[in-house]
Short mmCIF file of C-alpha atoms in Angstrom, two decimals:
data_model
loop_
_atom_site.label_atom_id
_atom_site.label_comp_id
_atom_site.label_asym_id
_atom_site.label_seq_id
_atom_site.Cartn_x
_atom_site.Cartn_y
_atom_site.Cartn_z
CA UNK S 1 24.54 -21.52 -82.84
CA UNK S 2 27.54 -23.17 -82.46
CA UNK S 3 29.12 -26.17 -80.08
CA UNK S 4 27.58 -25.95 -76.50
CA UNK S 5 30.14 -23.81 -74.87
CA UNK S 6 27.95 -23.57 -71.67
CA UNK S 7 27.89 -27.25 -71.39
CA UNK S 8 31.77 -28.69 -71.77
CA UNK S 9 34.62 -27.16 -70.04
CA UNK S 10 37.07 -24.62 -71.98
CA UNK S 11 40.90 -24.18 -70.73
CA UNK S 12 39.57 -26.39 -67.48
CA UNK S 13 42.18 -27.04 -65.30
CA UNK S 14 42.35 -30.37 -66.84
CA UNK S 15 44.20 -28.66 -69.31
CA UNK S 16 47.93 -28.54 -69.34
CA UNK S 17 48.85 -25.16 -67.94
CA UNK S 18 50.65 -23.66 -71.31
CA UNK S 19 47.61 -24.91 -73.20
CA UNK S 20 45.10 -22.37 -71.08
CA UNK S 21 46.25 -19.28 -72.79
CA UNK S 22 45.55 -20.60 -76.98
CA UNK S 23 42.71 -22.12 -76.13
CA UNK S 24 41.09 -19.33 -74.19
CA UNK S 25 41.78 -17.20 -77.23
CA UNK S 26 40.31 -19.43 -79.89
CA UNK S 27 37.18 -19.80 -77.21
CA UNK S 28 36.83 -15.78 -77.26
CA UNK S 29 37.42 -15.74 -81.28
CA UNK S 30 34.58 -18.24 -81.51
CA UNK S 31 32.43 -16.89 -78.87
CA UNK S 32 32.29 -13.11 -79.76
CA UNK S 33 31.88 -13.87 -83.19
CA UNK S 34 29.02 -16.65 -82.28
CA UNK S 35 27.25 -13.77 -80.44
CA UNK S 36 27.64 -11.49 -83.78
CA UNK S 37 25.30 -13.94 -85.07
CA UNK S 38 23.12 -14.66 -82.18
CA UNK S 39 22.43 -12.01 -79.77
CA UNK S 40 21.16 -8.62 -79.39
CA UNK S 41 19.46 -6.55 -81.92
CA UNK S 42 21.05 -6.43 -84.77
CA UNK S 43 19.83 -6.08 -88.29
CA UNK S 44 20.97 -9.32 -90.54
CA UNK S 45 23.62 -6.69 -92.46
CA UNK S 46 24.68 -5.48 -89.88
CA UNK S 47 25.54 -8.90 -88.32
CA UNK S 48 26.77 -10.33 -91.59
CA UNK S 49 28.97 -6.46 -91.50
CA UNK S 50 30.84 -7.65 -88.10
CA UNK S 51 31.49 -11.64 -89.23
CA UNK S 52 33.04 -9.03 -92.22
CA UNK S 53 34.94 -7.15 -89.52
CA UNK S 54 36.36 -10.53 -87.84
CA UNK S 55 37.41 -11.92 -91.45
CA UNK S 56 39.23 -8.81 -92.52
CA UNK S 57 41.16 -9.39 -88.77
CA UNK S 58 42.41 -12.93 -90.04
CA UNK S 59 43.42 -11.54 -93.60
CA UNK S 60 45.89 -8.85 -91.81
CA UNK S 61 47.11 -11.75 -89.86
CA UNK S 62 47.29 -14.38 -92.92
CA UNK S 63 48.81 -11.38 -94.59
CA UNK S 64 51.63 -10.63 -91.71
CA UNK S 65 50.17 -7.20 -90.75
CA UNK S 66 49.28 -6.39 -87.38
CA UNK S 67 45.46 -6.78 -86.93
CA UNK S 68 43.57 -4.02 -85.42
CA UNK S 69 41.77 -5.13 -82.35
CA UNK S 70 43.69 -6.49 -78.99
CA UNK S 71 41.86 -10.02 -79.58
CA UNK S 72 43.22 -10.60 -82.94
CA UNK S 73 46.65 -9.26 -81.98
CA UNK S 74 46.70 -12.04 -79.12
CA UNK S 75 45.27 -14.65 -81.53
CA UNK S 76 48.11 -14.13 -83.92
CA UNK S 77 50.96 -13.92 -81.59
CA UNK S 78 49.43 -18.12 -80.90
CA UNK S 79 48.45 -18.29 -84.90
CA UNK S 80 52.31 -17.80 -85.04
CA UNK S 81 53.56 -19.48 -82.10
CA UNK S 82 51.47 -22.94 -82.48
CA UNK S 83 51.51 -22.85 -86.60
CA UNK S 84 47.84 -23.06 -86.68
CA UNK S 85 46.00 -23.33 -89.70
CA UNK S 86 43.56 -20.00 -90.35
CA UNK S 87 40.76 -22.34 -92.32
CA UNK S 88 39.57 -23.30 -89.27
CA UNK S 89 39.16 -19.83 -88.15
CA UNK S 90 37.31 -18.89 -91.19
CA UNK S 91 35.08 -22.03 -91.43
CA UNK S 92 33.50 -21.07 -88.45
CA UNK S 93 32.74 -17.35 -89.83
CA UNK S 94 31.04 -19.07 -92.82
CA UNK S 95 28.88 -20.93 -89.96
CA UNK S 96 28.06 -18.16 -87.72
CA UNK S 97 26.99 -15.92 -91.53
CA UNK S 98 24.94 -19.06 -92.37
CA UNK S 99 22.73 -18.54 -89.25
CA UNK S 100 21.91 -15.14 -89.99
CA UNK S 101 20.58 -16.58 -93.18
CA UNK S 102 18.89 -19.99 -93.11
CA UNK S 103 16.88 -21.43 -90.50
CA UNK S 104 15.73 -24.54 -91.85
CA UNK S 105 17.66 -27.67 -92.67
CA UNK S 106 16.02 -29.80 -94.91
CA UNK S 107 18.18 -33.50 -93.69
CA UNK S 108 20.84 -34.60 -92.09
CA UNK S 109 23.63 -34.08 -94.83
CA UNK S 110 22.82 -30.54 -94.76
CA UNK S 111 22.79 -30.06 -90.90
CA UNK S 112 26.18 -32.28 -91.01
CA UNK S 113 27.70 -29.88 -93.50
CA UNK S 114 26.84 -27.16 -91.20
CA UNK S 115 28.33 -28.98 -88.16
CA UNK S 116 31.70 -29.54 -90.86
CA UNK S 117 32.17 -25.42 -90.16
CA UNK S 118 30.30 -24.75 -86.80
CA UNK S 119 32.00 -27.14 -84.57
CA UNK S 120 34.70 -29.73 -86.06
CA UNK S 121 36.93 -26.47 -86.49
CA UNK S 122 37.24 -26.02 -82.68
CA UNK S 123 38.35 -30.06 -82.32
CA UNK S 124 41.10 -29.22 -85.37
CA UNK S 125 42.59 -26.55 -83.66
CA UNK S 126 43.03 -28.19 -80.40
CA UNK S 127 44.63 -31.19 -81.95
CA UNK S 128 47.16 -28.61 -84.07
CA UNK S 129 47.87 -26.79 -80.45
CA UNK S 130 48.67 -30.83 -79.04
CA UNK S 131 50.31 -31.47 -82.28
CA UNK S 132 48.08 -34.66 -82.55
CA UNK S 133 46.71 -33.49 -85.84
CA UNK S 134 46.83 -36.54 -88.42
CA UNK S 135 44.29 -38.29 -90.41
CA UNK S 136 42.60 -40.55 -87.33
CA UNK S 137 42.68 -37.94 -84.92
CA UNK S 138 41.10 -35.33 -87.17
CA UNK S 139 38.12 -37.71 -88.08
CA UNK S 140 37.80 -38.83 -84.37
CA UNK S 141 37.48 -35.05 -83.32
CA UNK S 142 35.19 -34.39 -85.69
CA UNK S 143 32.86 -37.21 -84.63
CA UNK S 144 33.07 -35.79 -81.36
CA UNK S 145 32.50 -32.20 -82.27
CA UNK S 146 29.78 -32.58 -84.66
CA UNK S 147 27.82 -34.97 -82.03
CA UNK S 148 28.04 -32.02 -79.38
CA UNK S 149 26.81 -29.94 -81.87
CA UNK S 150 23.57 -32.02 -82.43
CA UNK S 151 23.12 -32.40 -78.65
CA UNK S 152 23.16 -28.69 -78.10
CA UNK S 153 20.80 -28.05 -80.97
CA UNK S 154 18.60 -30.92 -79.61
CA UNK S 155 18.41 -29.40 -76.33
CA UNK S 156 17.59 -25.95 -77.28
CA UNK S 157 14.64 -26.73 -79.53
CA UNK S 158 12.51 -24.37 -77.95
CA UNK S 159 15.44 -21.69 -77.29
CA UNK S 160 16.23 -22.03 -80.75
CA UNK S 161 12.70 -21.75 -82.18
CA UNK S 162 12.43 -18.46 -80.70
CA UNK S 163 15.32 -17.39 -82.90
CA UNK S 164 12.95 -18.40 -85.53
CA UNK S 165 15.55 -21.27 -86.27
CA UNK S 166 15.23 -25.29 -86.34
CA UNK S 167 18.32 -27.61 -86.29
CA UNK S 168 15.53 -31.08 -86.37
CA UNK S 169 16.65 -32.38 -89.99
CA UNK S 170 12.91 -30.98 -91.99
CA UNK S 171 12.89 -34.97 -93.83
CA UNK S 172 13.09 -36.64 -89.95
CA UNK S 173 10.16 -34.53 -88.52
CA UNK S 174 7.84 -35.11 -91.51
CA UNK S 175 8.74 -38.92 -91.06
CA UNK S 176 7.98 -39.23 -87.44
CA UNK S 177 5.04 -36.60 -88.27
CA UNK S 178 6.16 -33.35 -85.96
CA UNK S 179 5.11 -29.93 -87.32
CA UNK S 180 6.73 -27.01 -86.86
CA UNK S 181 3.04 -25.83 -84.90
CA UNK S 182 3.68 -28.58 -82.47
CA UNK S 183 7.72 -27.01 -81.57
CA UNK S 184 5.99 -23.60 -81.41
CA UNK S 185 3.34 -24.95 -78.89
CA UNK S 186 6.10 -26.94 -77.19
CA UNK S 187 4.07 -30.26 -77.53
CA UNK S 188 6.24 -32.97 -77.00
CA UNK S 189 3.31 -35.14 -77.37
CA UNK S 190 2.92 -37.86 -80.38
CA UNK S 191 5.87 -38.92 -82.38
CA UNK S 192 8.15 -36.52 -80.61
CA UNK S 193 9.44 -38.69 -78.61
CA UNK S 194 10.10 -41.15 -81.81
CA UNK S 195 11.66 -38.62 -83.08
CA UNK S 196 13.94 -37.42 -80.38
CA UNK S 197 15.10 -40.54 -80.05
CA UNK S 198 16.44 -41.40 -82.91
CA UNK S 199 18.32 -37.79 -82.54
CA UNK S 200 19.68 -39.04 -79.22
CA UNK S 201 20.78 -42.27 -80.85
CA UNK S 202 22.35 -40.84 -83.90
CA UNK S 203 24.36 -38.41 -81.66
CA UNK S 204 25.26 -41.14 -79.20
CA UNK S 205 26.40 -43.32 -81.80
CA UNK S 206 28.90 -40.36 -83.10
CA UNK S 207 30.19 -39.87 -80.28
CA UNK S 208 31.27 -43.27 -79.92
CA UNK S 209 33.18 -43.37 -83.35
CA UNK S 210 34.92 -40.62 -81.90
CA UNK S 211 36.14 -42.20 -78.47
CA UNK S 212 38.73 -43.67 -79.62
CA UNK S 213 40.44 -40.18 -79.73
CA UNK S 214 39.65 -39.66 -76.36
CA UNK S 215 41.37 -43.07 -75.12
CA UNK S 216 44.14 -42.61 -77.25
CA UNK S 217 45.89 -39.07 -76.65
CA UNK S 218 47.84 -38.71 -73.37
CA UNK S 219 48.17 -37.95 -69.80
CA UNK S 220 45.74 -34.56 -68.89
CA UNK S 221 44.98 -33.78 -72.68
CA UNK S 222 42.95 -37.11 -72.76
CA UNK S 223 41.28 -36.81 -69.83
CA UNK S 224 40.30 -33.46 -71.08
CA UNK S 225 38.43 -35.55 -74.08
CA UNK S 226 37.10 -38.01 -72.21
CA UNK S 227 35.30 -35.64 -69.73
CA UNK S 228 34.20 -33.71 -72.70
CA UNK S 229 32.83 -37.00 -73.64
CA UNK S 230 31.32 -37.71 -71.06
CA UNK S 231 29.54 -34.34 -70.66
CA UNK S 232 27.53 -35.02 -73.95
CA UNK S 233 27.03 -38.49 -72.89
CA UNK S 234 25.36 -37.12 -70.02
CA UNK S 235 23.17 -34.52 -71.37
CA UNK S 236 21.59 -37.59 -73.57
CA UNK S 237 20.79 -39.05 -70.52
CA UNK S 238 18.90 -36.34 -69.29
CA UNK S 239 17.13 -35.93 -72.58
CA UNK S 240 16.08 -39.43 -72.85
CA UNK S 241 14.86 -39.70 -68.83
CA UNK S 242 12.82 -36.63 -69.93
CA UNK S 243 11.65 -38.78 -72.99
CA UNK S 244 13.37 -36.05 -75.34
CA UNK S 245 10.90 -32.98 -73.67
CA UNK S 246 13.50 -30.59 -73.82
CA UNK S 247 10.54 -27.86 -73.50
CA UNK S 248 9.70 -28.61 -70.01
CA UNK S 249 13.03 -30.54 -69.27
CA UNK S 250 15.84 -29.01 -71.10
CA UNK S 251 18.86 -31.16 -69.21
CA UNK S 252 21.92 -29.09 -68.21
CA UNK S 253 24.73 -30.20 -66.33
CA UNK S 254 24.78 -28.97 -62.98
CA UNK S 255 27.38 -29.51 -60.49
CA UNK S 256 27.10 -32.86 -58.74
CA UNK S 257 27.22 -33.81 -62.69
CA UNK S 258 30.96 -32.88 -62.74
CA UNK S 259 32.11 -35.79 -60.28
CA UNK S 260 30.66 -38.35 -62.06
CA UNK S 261 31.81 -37.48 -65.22
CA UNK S 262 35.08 -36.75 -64.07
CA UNK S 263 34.62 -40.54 -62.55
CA UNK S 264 33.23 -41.89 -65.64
CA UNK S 265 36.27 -40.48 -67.75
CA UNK S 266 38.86 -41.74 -65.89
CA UNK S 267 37.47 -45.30 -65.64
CA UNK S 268 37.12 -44.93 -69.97
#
């Protein structure tokens, strides 16, 4: 599962108007491929067989060939127009793979690894399209990616769990003594709250390092950031009025959410 696309807007009209067609494409790249991994039927090989399909797409276009399908002959008329970087591209394949074949994460150095392919990638390739890419910027955006990530996997515990997948770090829910029985049961009794917290402080405390970025870039790209900011900002409020029961509670943002973190972004 990658970054919360349901949750944080995606070529919003926040977005400067030439933007809206690149990032729509990378958004579809990461999207289809995300559901490869993630929905339907599928057999494991044959999931791992399309990720396949979408890699051998970005080698015709890394190799100047003409890719095959209408998607990836879009994506590299904006690979070529915007110089982006095809790592990014491909680190996300090796994420979306790595759900089809591990489930379990035994800490957080492993989860953050995973959150180094599933979701910074997106932040890198919007900076490249802005042409805001150095050294502060990149480790900014991945603060802020990587802390969306968590929030979505700490909101879709249960969701997740049906997938026969858990994103809670193994080492955290043996400390604050949660089972992998009590997710199934959806008991968010005993030291789940304990440990939800400290999920919803870690994350909150990421996203922070990362604000800077979203002060610092201009005009409608910032504000952009900022309500992306703001959006996981929000769902951690939800999740900690709910006292982390994201089985009975799972926060969303609905629409009289929008306002105030449209609000809340421009006052940042």
């Amino acid at each position: 599962m990658s970054v919360g696309y349901e949750n944080f807007p995606v070529a919003s009209v926040l977005l400067p108007a030439a933007m809206r067609r690149p990032v729509s494409l990378i958004y579809r790249f990461a999207r289809t491929a995300d559901d490869f991994a993630d929905e339907g039927d599928l057999r494991p090989h044959e999931r791992l067989a399309h990720l396949e399909g979408y890699r051998a797409e970005l080698r015709r276009i890394e190799a100047g060939r003409s890719p095959e399908s209408p998607l990836f002959r879009e994506l590299g008329e904006v690979v070529a127009a915007h110089r982006l970087p095809l790592a990014p591209f491909h680190d996300l394949l090796d994420a979306f793979s790595q759900d089809v074949t591990k489930q379990r994460y035994a800490n957080f150095a492993e989860l953050m690894d995973y959150c180094r392919r599933s979701a910074d990638p997106v932040g890198r390739l919007m900076l490249h399209l802005y042409g805001e890419s150095d050294a502060r910027n990149v480790a900014c955006s991945d603060a802020i990616c990587s802390a969306l990530q968590l929030i979505n996997f700490w909101q879709d515990v249960e969701i997740d769990f049906r997938k026969n997948r858990i994103y809670l770090p193994l080492d955290d829910m043996a400390r604050f003594g949660v089972t992998e029985d009590q997710i199934a049961a959806s008991d968010a009794s005993g030291g789940w709250w304990d440990l939800m917290r400290y999920q919803i402080d870690r994350s909150r405390r990421m996203l922070s390092r990362g604000a800077p970025l979203a002060k610092s870039l201009p005009g409608r790209i910032g504000l952009e950031i900022r309500t992306v900011v703001q959006g996981g900002l929000r769902i951690l409020e939800k999740l900690e009025r709910a006292r982390g029961d994201a089985f009975r509670h799972r926060p969303v943002l609905k629409a009289f959410d929008w306002p105030l973190m449209l609000c809340r972004a421009l006052v940042m």
